[in-house]
Amino acid sequence: MCGIVGYVGEKQAAPLLLEGLKRLEYRGYDSAGIATLSNGRFTVHRSPGKLSQLIERLNGSYPAGTTGIGHTRWATHGRPTEANAHPQTDCSGNVVAVHNGIFENFPERKAALQAKGHRFTSETDTEVFAHEVEEAFTGDLFAAVQKATRHLRGAYAVVVSSSGEPGVLVTARSGPPIVLGVGQGENFVASDPVALAPWTRDVIFLEDGDVARVSASSLRIADSEGRERERSTHRIVWDAVAAEKGGYRHFMAKEIHEQPTAVAETLGGKVSLETGELSFRGTLLSPESVAGFDRVLLLACGTSWHAALIGKFLIEGMARLPVEVDYGSEFRYRRPVVNERTLTVGISQSGETADTVAALSEARRAGSPLLAIVNMPGSQIARMADAVFPTHAGPEIGVASTKAFTTQLAVLFLVAAKLRESRGLERGLTGEERKALAHLPAALKETLDLEPQLESLAREYQTARDFLFLGRGLHYPVALEGALKLKEISYIHAEGYPAGEMKHGPIALVDEKLPVVVLAPHDGWREKTISNLREVKSRDGIAIVVTTRQDEEIASLADRVLVIPETIPELQPILSVVPLQLFAYHVAVRRGCDVDQPRNLAKSVTVE
Ligand code: AGP
């Protein structure tokens, strides 16, 4: 999942491209490169590794040119070397291209072009595109790209420039996202509006199949049939500052601490904390629509899938509607039974995760109405859904998802309450729920105040080889999330498990060296969870307990106890996950890991 950026205007392109790439680096950081056009020739600079290595190589002497493209890579085809870095070029160096996605039929296209005498210098699928454009170019780059894309199959977002038509960029999209940034006397192209925040907040989201010609003074878009198209301009609400660290050492730390505000803003305007009245736009959750549903299907990946598991508990518990949860990457390949009586909900921070997009398209094909819970406005999942329930977490830059997760849980609680109301079970929120929701941001702040305890816990257990996270009911998915956070940023092997399942296998792992994090809030599952805690202690496991009240029984069993604020069971996971986020963060920092850009990962997984 690469980050691509392009600029055409009066300013020197190189500094803008590098700044844009800095803001896109969370999408992939295996290699980076830029190309600018000056005096009819492209200058290409590429480097394996992080963008900082490219910037070091440039050493402040940027290539000239007011037209340029840039790329930061997550390697799919070809190792992270300089030769495989983007921009890729054609035989003559007159065409330069950057790409996010995968051209599935590149081997046969490469062979066909080699048979015509084209010489290739990389292992990438992308280089084929540069040569296809070279092959099709007769002076009109727009037409050449339309022709080139017809030869290629797969998922792609590409930007290309040619010295044969200076001052023009052409971009095409089929799958991964592309936005055009609208400027004054200049225009931009990028994978994500975040990259353009310092220069413009007016963006145009390209649709699948669109090809766009971008010059300093004009934008022209044609759809997959070549028909000229007008696409609406969106003004992005958050500014450049929102996409900065704000004084924190890492984006992840900032985003963990932004959760009280993010949750408050996500709830804002959707529920009256005075009356408990729910206010949703759109008809998808109206009594008439809900009467037509006999089940709910939640589709997501990674951390969003953990939110979906909690959504199942909330919707079944509150609205008494059967819920199925599935991985985006598994769903469409198992011939699922879905129809118009199934309400499908897609959950995604980025709104661009290819596995989730593909699963939702499958549900849509079966006639199922789609509700999207996404954090990125204008994203593919938002645009394909019948109704959108946005989380207002703001830009999430750290690869490990934190504030998006807690805001997803807040939204799922309101969706469950709305379904309950539309099924005539309860009007709006109960008094207890209203109070708990009103107090949630303050309770989150209180939980964040535990940070020093998590820091010392991290100091103590930073060298552990394995971890086990246990929880029951609503806290079993929280245990999964705690394990995922630790795995993905500290590279310590960790497993989350339903506490009751431990005795059916994982208990074999328990010994005096294994830290076991047990989530034991004072809820209906506490008794049973305590007996699992006893099982851990009877095998000398190290028990780290997260609970909501000091009590002797837990104190007598646990090696370390963390007491977090208590709220109603349905909202408790929003608080319980915070110490697990902080713990993972401080362990990773202590182990010297790259917290915001963990190895082998990317923020938005735009290929299947
Ligand atoms: C979580 O920390 C990871 N970054 C990853 O598992 C992520 O949740 C997954 O890729 C889904 O992303 P989405 O929410 O943007 O669809």
XYZ file of C-alpha atoms and ligand atoms in Angstrom:
624
model
C 0.000 0.000 0.000
C 2.071 2.782 -1.324
C 1.741 6.548 -1.081
C 1.775 8.574 -4.275
C 1.834 12.356 -4.811
C 2.050 14.713 -7.811
C 2.383 18.457 -8.329
C 2.054 20.818 -11.305
C 2.226 24.569 -10.891
C 4.668 27.469 -10.597
C 6.516 26.388 -7.452
C 9.542 24.072 -7.417
C 7.927 20.639 -7.137
C 10.623 18.679 -5.205
C 10.130 20.220 -1.713
C 6.341 19.825 -2.001
C 6.627 16.228 -3.152
C 8.892 15.372 -0.217
C 6.559 17.083 2.258
C 3.595 15.216 0.771
C 5.468 11.902 0.985
C 6.290 12.574 4.634
C 2.556 12.677 5.296
C 1.961 9.496 3.298
C 4.818 7.429 4.687
C 2.432 5.505 6.990
C 1.210 3.824 3.801
C 4.545 2.109 3.131
C 8.202 2.744 3.886
C 10.318 0.185 1.968
C 11.706 2.778 -0.494
C 10.996 6.294 -1.788
C 11.573 8.398 -4.874
C 10.744 11.585 -6.776
C 11.009 12.745 -10.390
C 10.816 16.351 -11.642
C 10.768 17.739 -15.174
C 13.043 20.615 -16.177
C 14.277 21.709 -19.601
C 12.488 18.764 -21.236
C 14.264 16.134 -19.099
C 13.240 14.214 -15.978
C 15.568 13.972 -12.994
C 14.770 10.844 -10.946
C 16.005 10.317 -7.384
C 15.201 7.033 -5.586
C 16.445 5.314 -2.448
C 15.726 2.023 -0.646
C 14.479 2.390 2.924
C 12.719 5.276 4.576
C 12.018 8.672 3.031
C 14.628 10.108 5.413
C 17.300 8.174 3.496
C 16.240 9.776 0.223
C 16.201 13.228 1.854
C 19.690 12.545 3.242
C 20.924 11.574 -0.226
C 19.472 14.760 -1.714
C 21.295 16.658 0.992
C 19.264 19.805 0.356
C 20.030 20.029 -3.392
C 16.634 19.353 -4.897
C 16.151 18.661 -8.598
C 14.618 21.591 -10.507
C 11.185 21.529 -12.110
C 7.630 22.708 -11.467
C 6.084 19.379 -12.458
C 6.820 16.230 -10.527
C 5.682 12.974 -8.988
C 6.709 11.101 -5.826
C 6.248 7.711 -4.189
C 6.749 5.879 -0.917
C 6.617 2.098 -1.283
C 5.230 -1.015 0.411
C 6.911 -3.728 -1.627
C 4.692 -6.292 -3.345
C 6.635 -7.123 -6.533
C 10.416 -6.983 -6.263
C 12.601 -6.486 -3.198
C 12.954 -3.029 -1.620
C 15.942 -1.990 -3.763
C 16.751 1.258 -5.589
C 16.031 -0.346 -8.971
C 12.580 -1.438 -7.776
C 11.808 1.911 -6.171
C 9.411 4.309 -7.905
C 9.224 6.419 -10.066
C 9.706 3.781 -12.736
C 10.563 4.933 -16.268
C 10.251 3.780 -19.889
C 13.204 2.925 -22.171
C 14.115 6.588 -22.856
C 13.388 8.134 -19.489
C 10.777 10.384 -21.145
C 7.928 8.740 -19.242
C 7.933 8.449 -15.432
C 5.271 6.622 -13.406
C 4.340 5.911 -9.786
C 1.814 3.234 -8.768
C -0.138 1.907 -5.796
C -1.663 -1.538 -6.324
C -0.857 -4.659 -8.337
C -0.937 -5.251 -12.132
C -1.859 -8.950 -12.111
C -1.094 -9.606 -15.808
C 2.258 -7.804 -15.855
C 4.366 -10.896 -16.746
C 2.634 -11.452 -20.086
C 2.504 -7.723 -20.870
C 6.222 -7.473 -20.042
C 7.017 -10.348 -22.402
C 4.910 -8.738 -25.145
C 6.719 -5.408 -24.758
C 10.157 -7.085 -24.575
C 9.275 -8.825 -27.856
C 8.813 -5.315 -29.271
C 12.302 -4.338 -28.053
C 11.482 -2.683 -24.735
C 14.270 -3.013 -22.151
C 13.323 -3.466 -18.475
C 15.504 -2.534 -15.463
C 13.383 -3.644 -12.482
C 11.412 -6.605 -11.091
C 8.329 -4.443 -10.589
C 4.898 -4.745 -12.163
C 4.801 -0.940 -12.308
C 7.595 -0.574 -14.876
C 5.337 -2.321 -17.400
C 2.905 0.596 -17.133
C 5.617 3.151 -18.037
C 6.478 1.095 -21.126
C 2.790 0.657 -22.064
C 2.465 4.487 -22.015
C 5.659 4.820 -24.066
C 4.194 2.365 -26.564
C 0.850 4.264 -26.803
C 2.137 7.868 -26.644
C 1.694 9.997 -29.797
C 1.664 13.426 -28.099
C -1.504 13.102 -25.967
C -0.637 11.635 -22.575
C -4.297 11.398 -21.517
C -5.137 9.190 -24.492
C -1.953 7.156 -23.995
C -2.879 6.367 -20.385
C -6.443 5.412 -21.386
C -4.924 3.003 -23.924
C -2.258 1.669 -21.540
C -4.757 0.887 -18.776
C -6.834 -1.162 -21.201
C -3.900 -3.614 -21.515
C -3.485 -4.026 -17.761
C -5.577 -5.948 -15.223
C -5.544 -5.565 -11.460
C -5.817 -2.889 -8.803
C -4.102 0.383 -9.536
C -3.767 4.033 -8.734
C -1.158 5.528 -11.042
C 0.294 8.945 -11.834
C 2.400 9.462 -14.950
C 4.164 12.346 -16.654
C 5.918 12.649 -20.004
C 8.511 15.090 -21.272
C 6.541 14.902 -24.538
C 3.728 16.901 -22.878
C 5.335 19.071 -20.198
C 3.233 20.608 -17.422
C 0.766 17.727 -17.400
C 0.158 14.814 -15.046
C -2.262 12.020 -15.878
C -3.669 9.794 -13.152
C -5.949 6.744 -13.301
C -7.739 4.768 -10.625
C -9.104 1.232 -10.412
C -9.343 0.222 -6.745
C -6.850 2.086 -4.530
C -7.725 5.708 -3.790
C -6.691 8.844 -5.693
C -7.625 12.423 -4.876
C -7.024 15.540 -6.925
C -6.065 18.595 -4.859
C -7.527 21.841 -6.209
C -5.165 24.850 -5.899
C -4.830 28.417 -7.219
C -2.589 28.292 -10.343
C -1.439 24.839 -9.253
C -2.974 21.401 -8.788
C -2.081 18.239 -6.897
C -2.610 14.472 -6.989
C -2.307 12.179 -3.955
C -3.341 8.837 -2.450
C -4.932 10.603 0.511
C -6.048 14.161 1.378
C -3.668 14.084 4.393
C -0.735 14.593 1.982
C -2.167 17.835 0.633
C -3.312 19.437 3.896
C -0.521 22.122 3.918
C -1.642 23.445 0.484
C -5.317 22.696 -0.093
C -8.333 21.180 1.649
C -10.402 21.101 -1.548
C -10.163 17.620 -2.996
C -11.871 15.570 -5.684
C -12.141 11.816 -5.076
C -11.736 9.893 -8.345
C -14.142 7.042 -8.941
C -13.103 3.581 -10.094
C -12.253 3.681 -13.827
C -11.614 7.434 -13.860
C -8.663 8.914 -15.735
C -7.771 12.556 -15.018
C -5.548 15.087 -16.810
C -4.037 17.592 -14.384
C -2.293 20.820 -15.394
C -1.598 23.977 -13.398
C -4.759 25.622 -14.707
C -7.137 22.763 -15.504
C -8.556 19.412 -14.420
C -10.240 17.040 -16.875
C -11.816 13.721 -15.849
C -13.155 10.900 -18.014
C -14.747 7.701 -16.783
C -13.936 4.135 -17.825
C -16.010 4.604 -21.017
C -14.045 7.743 -21.898
C -17.042 9.977 -21.167
C -16.108 13.404 -19.747
C -17.114 13.556 -16.062
C -17.625 16.282 -13.418
C -16.709 14.989 -9.921
C -17.722 17.024 -6.881
C -15.133 18.864 -4.786
C -15.086 18.028 -1.051
C -13.658 20.387 1.576
C -11.671 18.333 4.123
C -12.638 19.407 7.696
C -9.351 18.862 9.477
C -6.256 20.969 8.802
C -2.558 20.232 8.444
C -1.967 20.522 12.192
C -4.296 17.604 12.837
C -1.891 15.468 10.831
C 1.106 16.508 12.958
C 2.477 15.049 16.204
C 1.395 17.992 18.321
C 4.379 17.716 20.666
C 4.101 13.962 21.188
C 7.081 11.699 20.398
C 4.924 9.460 18.225
C 1.615 9.758 16.365
C 0.418 6.660 18.253
C 0.949 8.376 21.633
C -0.878 11.480 20.390
C -3.741 9.402 19.013
C -4.107 7.405 22.251
C -4.375 10.698 24.143
C -6.863 12.133 21.641
C -9.461 9.453 22.470
C -11.548 11.509 24.946
C -12.061 14.213 22.300
C -12.420 11.743 19.429
C -15.177 9.821 21.248
C -16.943 13.035 22.288
C -16.859 14.353 18.710
C -18.030 11.014 17.328
C -21.056 11.051 19.656
C -21.741 14.730 18.968
C -24.965 15.378 17.028
C -26.011 11.721 17.046
C -27.556 11.467 20.496
C -28.968 13.961 22.966
C -27.268 13.350 26.292
C -30.138 15.289 27.892
C -33.055 13.286 26.519
C -31.342 10.138 25.213
C -32.938 10.776 21.848
C -31.066 9.224 18.925
C -30.747 11.313 15.760
C -29.625 9.517 12.613
C -29.814 10.826 9.110
C -31.025 8.492 6.357
C -33.593 5.753 6.451
C -31.495 2.621 6.659
C -32.076 2.212 10.416
C -35.659 3.463 10.397
C -38.363 1.131 11.789
C -39.635 0.506 8.253
C -36.186 -0.587 6.990
C -35.275 -2.532 10.118
C -38.530 -4.471 9.889
C -37.132 -5.900 6.664
C -33.934 -7.230 8.283
C -33.688 -10.656 9.909
C -29.968 -10.450 10.609
C -26.954 -8.185 10.655
C -23.602 -8.991 9.013
C -20.482 -7.145 10.234
C -17.485 -7.192 7.854
C -14.008 -5.839 8.668
C -10.293 -6.603 9.036
C -7.700 -6.333 11.807
C -8.591 -3.974 14.631
C -11.868 -3.073 12.940
C -12.759 -6.772 13.000
C -12.233 -6.747 16.787
C -14.669 -3.816 16.945
C -17.103 -5.886 14.869
C -16.913 -8.742 17.406
C -17.904 -6.289 20.157
C -20.633 -4.956 17.827
C -22.102 -8.470 17.746
C -22.426 -8.521 21.537
C -23.984 -5.049 21.547
C -26.519 -5.591 18.714
C -27.589 -9.076 19.823
C -27.717 -7.987 23.487
C -29.544 -4.687 22.962
C -31.553 -5.143 19.741
C -32.041 -8.946 19.853
C -31.106 -9.260 16.171
C -28.854 -12.167 15.157
C -25.400 -10.951 14.088
C -22.696 -12.621 12.024
C -19.126 -11.318 11.949
C -16.670 -12.167 9.198
C -13.180 -11.262 8.057
C -13.220 -9.227 4.854
C -10.515 -11.512 3.440
C -12.530 -14.678 4.062
C -16.106 -13.609 3.413
C -16.515 -13.698 -0.366
C -14.550 -16.888 -0.856
C -16.912 -18.994 1.280
C -20.026 -18.547 -0.866
C -21.885 -16.712 1.950
C -25.676 -16.814 2.380
C -26.686 -13.155 2.157
C -29.768 -11.413 0.767
C -31.831 -8.225 0.968
C -33.008 -9.200 4.487
C -29.407 -8.948 5.736
C -28.175 -5.540 6.908
C -24.452 -5.486 6.107
C -22.200 -3.141 8.084
C -18.666 -2.432 6.848
C -16.251 -1.165 9.544
C -12.993 0.464 8.485
C -10.714 3.281 9.653
C -9.291 4.016 6.208
C -12.385 3.077 4.205
C -9.975 1.675 1.598
C -9.051 -1.795 2.877
C -9.285 -3.918 -0.263
C -10.409 -7.087 1.549
C -13.294 -5.238 3.200
C -14.206 -3.427 -0.042
C -14.331 -6.770 -1.875
C -16.464 -8.373 0.842
C -18.919 -5.462 0.849
C -19.168 -5.592 -2.952
C -20.069 -9.280 -2.600
C -22.806 -8.510 -0.045
C -24.046 -5.701 -2.249
C -24.206 -8.041 -5.267
C -26.476 -10.287 -3.158
C -28.844 -7.332 -2.621
C -27.871 -6.595 0.989
C -28.146 -2.904 2.073
C -24.807 -1.464 3.259
C -24.082 0.722 6.266
C -20.505 2.013 6.479
C -18.753 2.932 9.735
C -15.631 4.713 8.478
C -13.186 7.361 9.635
C -12.091 8.707 6.253
C -14.763 10.895 4.605
C -15.135 10.289 0.864
C -13.330 6.945 1.044
C -14.336 4.037 -1.221
C -16.355 2.242 1.486
C -18.126 5.505 2.367
C -19.030 6.075 -1.292
C -20.232 2.513 -1.933
C -22.571 2.394 1.101
C -26.290 3.244 1.344
C -25.646 5.087 4.577
C -22.507 6.249 6.354
C -21.986 6.538 10.082
C -18.665 8.434 10.349
C -16.327 8.120 13.281
C -14.829 11.555 13.918
C -11.443 10.394 15.161
C -9.599 12.798 12.778
C -6.608 11.585 10.768
C -5.039 8.433 12.279
C -1.402 8.330 11.163
C 0.119 5.736 13.486
C -0.135 2.325 11.761
C -1.449 0.741 14.945
C -5.094 1.745 15.170
C -6.163 3.210 18.535
C -8.636 6.133 18.523
C -10.390 4.716 15.444
C -11.138 1.561 17.485
C -12.691 3.331 20.466
C -14.750 5.623 18.223
C -15.949 2.548 16.268
C -17.135 1.031 19.575
C -19.017 4.248 20.419
C -20.748 4.171 17.021
C -21.608 0.468 17.319
C -23.236 1.187 20.694
C -25.444 3.856 19.071
C -26.257 1.595 16.099
C -27.332 -1.130 18.538
C -29.485 1.385 20.423
C -31.037 2.606 17.168
C -31.836 -0.935 16.019
C -33.347 -1.589 19.471
C -35.521 1.524 19.103
C -36.568 0.674 15.538
C -37.583 -2.783 16.713
C -39.780 -1.114 19.311
C -37.815 -2.496 22.290
C -36.661 0.778 23.894
C -37.019 4.418 22.792
C -33.623 6.112 22.634
C -31.135 5.571 25.452
C -31.991 4.595 29.022
C -31.129 7.064 31.795
C -28.192 4.907 32.915
C -26.843 4.703 29.345
C -27.209 8.469 28.889
C -25.264 9.162 32.109
C -22.572 6.658 31.192
C -22.181 8.154 27.708
C -22.031 11.696 29.048
C -19.291 10.665 31.478
C -17.304 8.606 28.935
C -14.809 11.282 27.784
C -13.966 12.111 31.422
C -13.593 8.400 32.237
C -11.225 8.052 29.259
C -9.116 10.927 30.601
C -9.015 9.228 34.005
C -7.878 5.974 32.378
C -5.109 7.803 30.496
C -3.835 9.039 33.880
C -2.746 5.451 34.571
C 0.059 5.883 32.005
C 2.903 5.947 34.576
C 1.762 2.517 35.865
C 1.768 1.141 32.321
C 5.215 2.600 31.738
C 6.610 0.786 34.784
C 4.820 -2.408 33.745
C 6.432 -2.067 30.317
C 9.839 -1.615 31.923
C 9.269 -4.832 33.884
C 8.029 -7.030 31.032
C 9.736 -5.548 27.930
C 11.929 -8.633 27.518
C 9.143 -11.216 27.723
C 9.105 -13.602 24.742
C 5.379 -14.298 24.697
C 2.180 -12.837 26.131
C -1.345 -14.158 26.603
C -4.354 -11.854 26.847
C -7.600 -13.252 28.303
C -11.119 -11.879 28.531
C -14.708 -13.078 28.564
C -17.804 -11.792 26.761
C -17.338 -8.228 25.553
C -13.736 -8.403 26.783
C -12.685 -11.391 24.693
C -12.341 -9.107 21.616
C -10.548 -6.561 23.823
C -8.044 -9.324 24.698
C -7.583 -9.949 20.956
C -7.001 -6.231 20.421
C -4.479 -6.015 23.275
C -2.523 -8.909 21.771
C -2.635 -7.366 18.275
C -1.330 -4.006 19.529
C 1.611 -5.651 21.302
C 2.412 -7.909 18.335
C 2.278 -5.275 15.642
C 4.463 -2.622 17.294
C 6.822 -4.522 19.664
C 7.126 -7.741 17.616
C 6.568 -9.825 20.810
C 4.443 -12.909 20.074
C 1.090 -12.457 21.818
C -2.241 -14.245 21.703
C -5.657 -13.093 22.759
C -8.095 -15.765 23.855
C -11.561 -16.161 25.363
C -10.613 -16.877 29.000
C -12.880 -19.913 29.122
C -11.086 -21.414 26.139
C -7.666 -21.327 27.801
C -8.079 -24.716 29.468
C -8.730 -26.262 26.032
C -5.137 -25.690 24.940
C -3.268 -22.421 25.548
C -2.926 -23.226 29.243
C -0.071 -25.481 28.106
C 1.894 -22.275 27.444
C 1.531 -21.055 31.020
C 4.633 -21.138 33.229
C 6.549 -18.774 35.522
C 7.928 -16.850 32.484
C 4.606 -16.152 30.735
C 2.866 -12.845 31.482
C -0.915 -13.260 31.200
C -3.037 -10.111 30.986
C -6.497 -10.873 32.369
C -9.368 -8.454 31.728
C -11.673 -8.801 34.741
C -14.030 -5.841 35.074
C -16.871 -6.039 37.580
C -19.462 -7.378 35.123
C -21.503 -10.519 34.620
C -18.406 -12.455 33.514
C -16.265 -11.619 36.568
C -16.831 -14.845 38.545
C -15.861 -17.073 35.653
C -12.911 -14.876 34.765
C -11.587 -15.149 38.338
C -11.597 -18.935 38.052
C -9.525 -18.635 34.867
C -7.172 -16.341 36.748
C -6.825 -19.098 39.360
C -5.955 -21.569 36.584
C -3.134 -19.230 35.455
C -1.804 -18.868 38.996
C -1.945 -22.579 39.631
C 0.595 -22.923 36.800
C 2.731 -20.048 38.185
C 1.816 -17.757 35.313
C 2.468 -14.018 35.825
C -1.004 -12.483 36.208
C -1.501 -8.851 35.230
C -5.135 -7.991 35.935
C -7.096 -5.049 34.522
C -10.230 -4.542 36.637
C -12.646 -1.817 37.670
C -12.596 -2.196 41.460
C -9.959 -2.951 44.052
C -10.864 -6.295 45.620
C -9.051 -8.689 47.887
C -9.756 -11.762 45.777
C -8.094 -10.277 42.695
C -5.341 -8.658 44.812
C -4.555 -12.038 46.369
C -4.199 -13.713 42.974
C -2.647 -11.087 40.744
C 1.020 -10.082 40.393
C -0.005 -6.639 39.176
C -3.463 -4.991 39.313
C -4.628 -2.019 37.241
C -7.893 -0.427 38.335
C -9.637 1.526 35.582
C -12.873 3.580 35.813
C -16.071 1.542 35.698
C -18.957 2.232 33.330
C -21.872 0.203 31.972
C -20.806 -3.194 30.525
C -21.674 -2.134 26.949
C -19.211 0.768 27.074
C -16.553 -0.784 29.323
C -14.386 -2.080 26.398
C -13.804 1.569 25.351
C -12.013 2.108 28.677
C -10.478 -1.363 29.070
C -8.529 -1.202 25.812
C -6.688 2.016 26.736
C -4.219 0.476 29.254
C -3.484 -2.243 26.678
C -2.730 0.416 24.033
C -0.445 2.291 26.465
C 1.290 -0.919 27.558
C 2.033 -1.960 23.981
C 3.229 1.565 23.199
C 5.690 1.736 26.094
C 7.007 -1.798 25.525
C 7.658 -0.930 21.874
C 9.364 2.345 22.810
C 11.554 0.524 25.333
C 12.504 -2.064 22.738
C 13.500 0.735 20.369
C 10.867 -0.253 17.777
C 9.581 2.141 15.141
C 6.198 2.631 16.822
C 4.468 4.621 14.075
C 5.851 2.598 11.185
C 6.259 -0.993 12.348
C 8.131 -3.328 10.019
C 6.238 -5.053 7.236
C 3.002 -3.128 7.958
C 1.083 -0.310 6.313
C -1.815 1.780 7.531
C -4.217 1.099 4.731
C -4.066 -2.288 3.011
C -5.307 -1.479 -0.507
C -4.486 -4.768 -2.194
C -5.997 -8.182 -1.494
C -4.456 -2.256 13.285
O -3.695 -1.615 14.204
C -3.874 -2.426 11.965
N -3.380 -1.242 11.435
C -4.738 -3.201 10.976
O -5.053 -4.425 11.541
C -6.035 -2.503 10.565
O -6.936 -2.490 11.619
C -6.650 -3.264 9.380
O -5.751 -3.222 8.316
C -7.992 -2.665 8.974
O -7.834 -1.355 8.536
P -9.126 -0.427 8.310
O -9.793 -0.239 9.633
O -8.549 0.844 7.757
O -9.997 -1.127 7.317
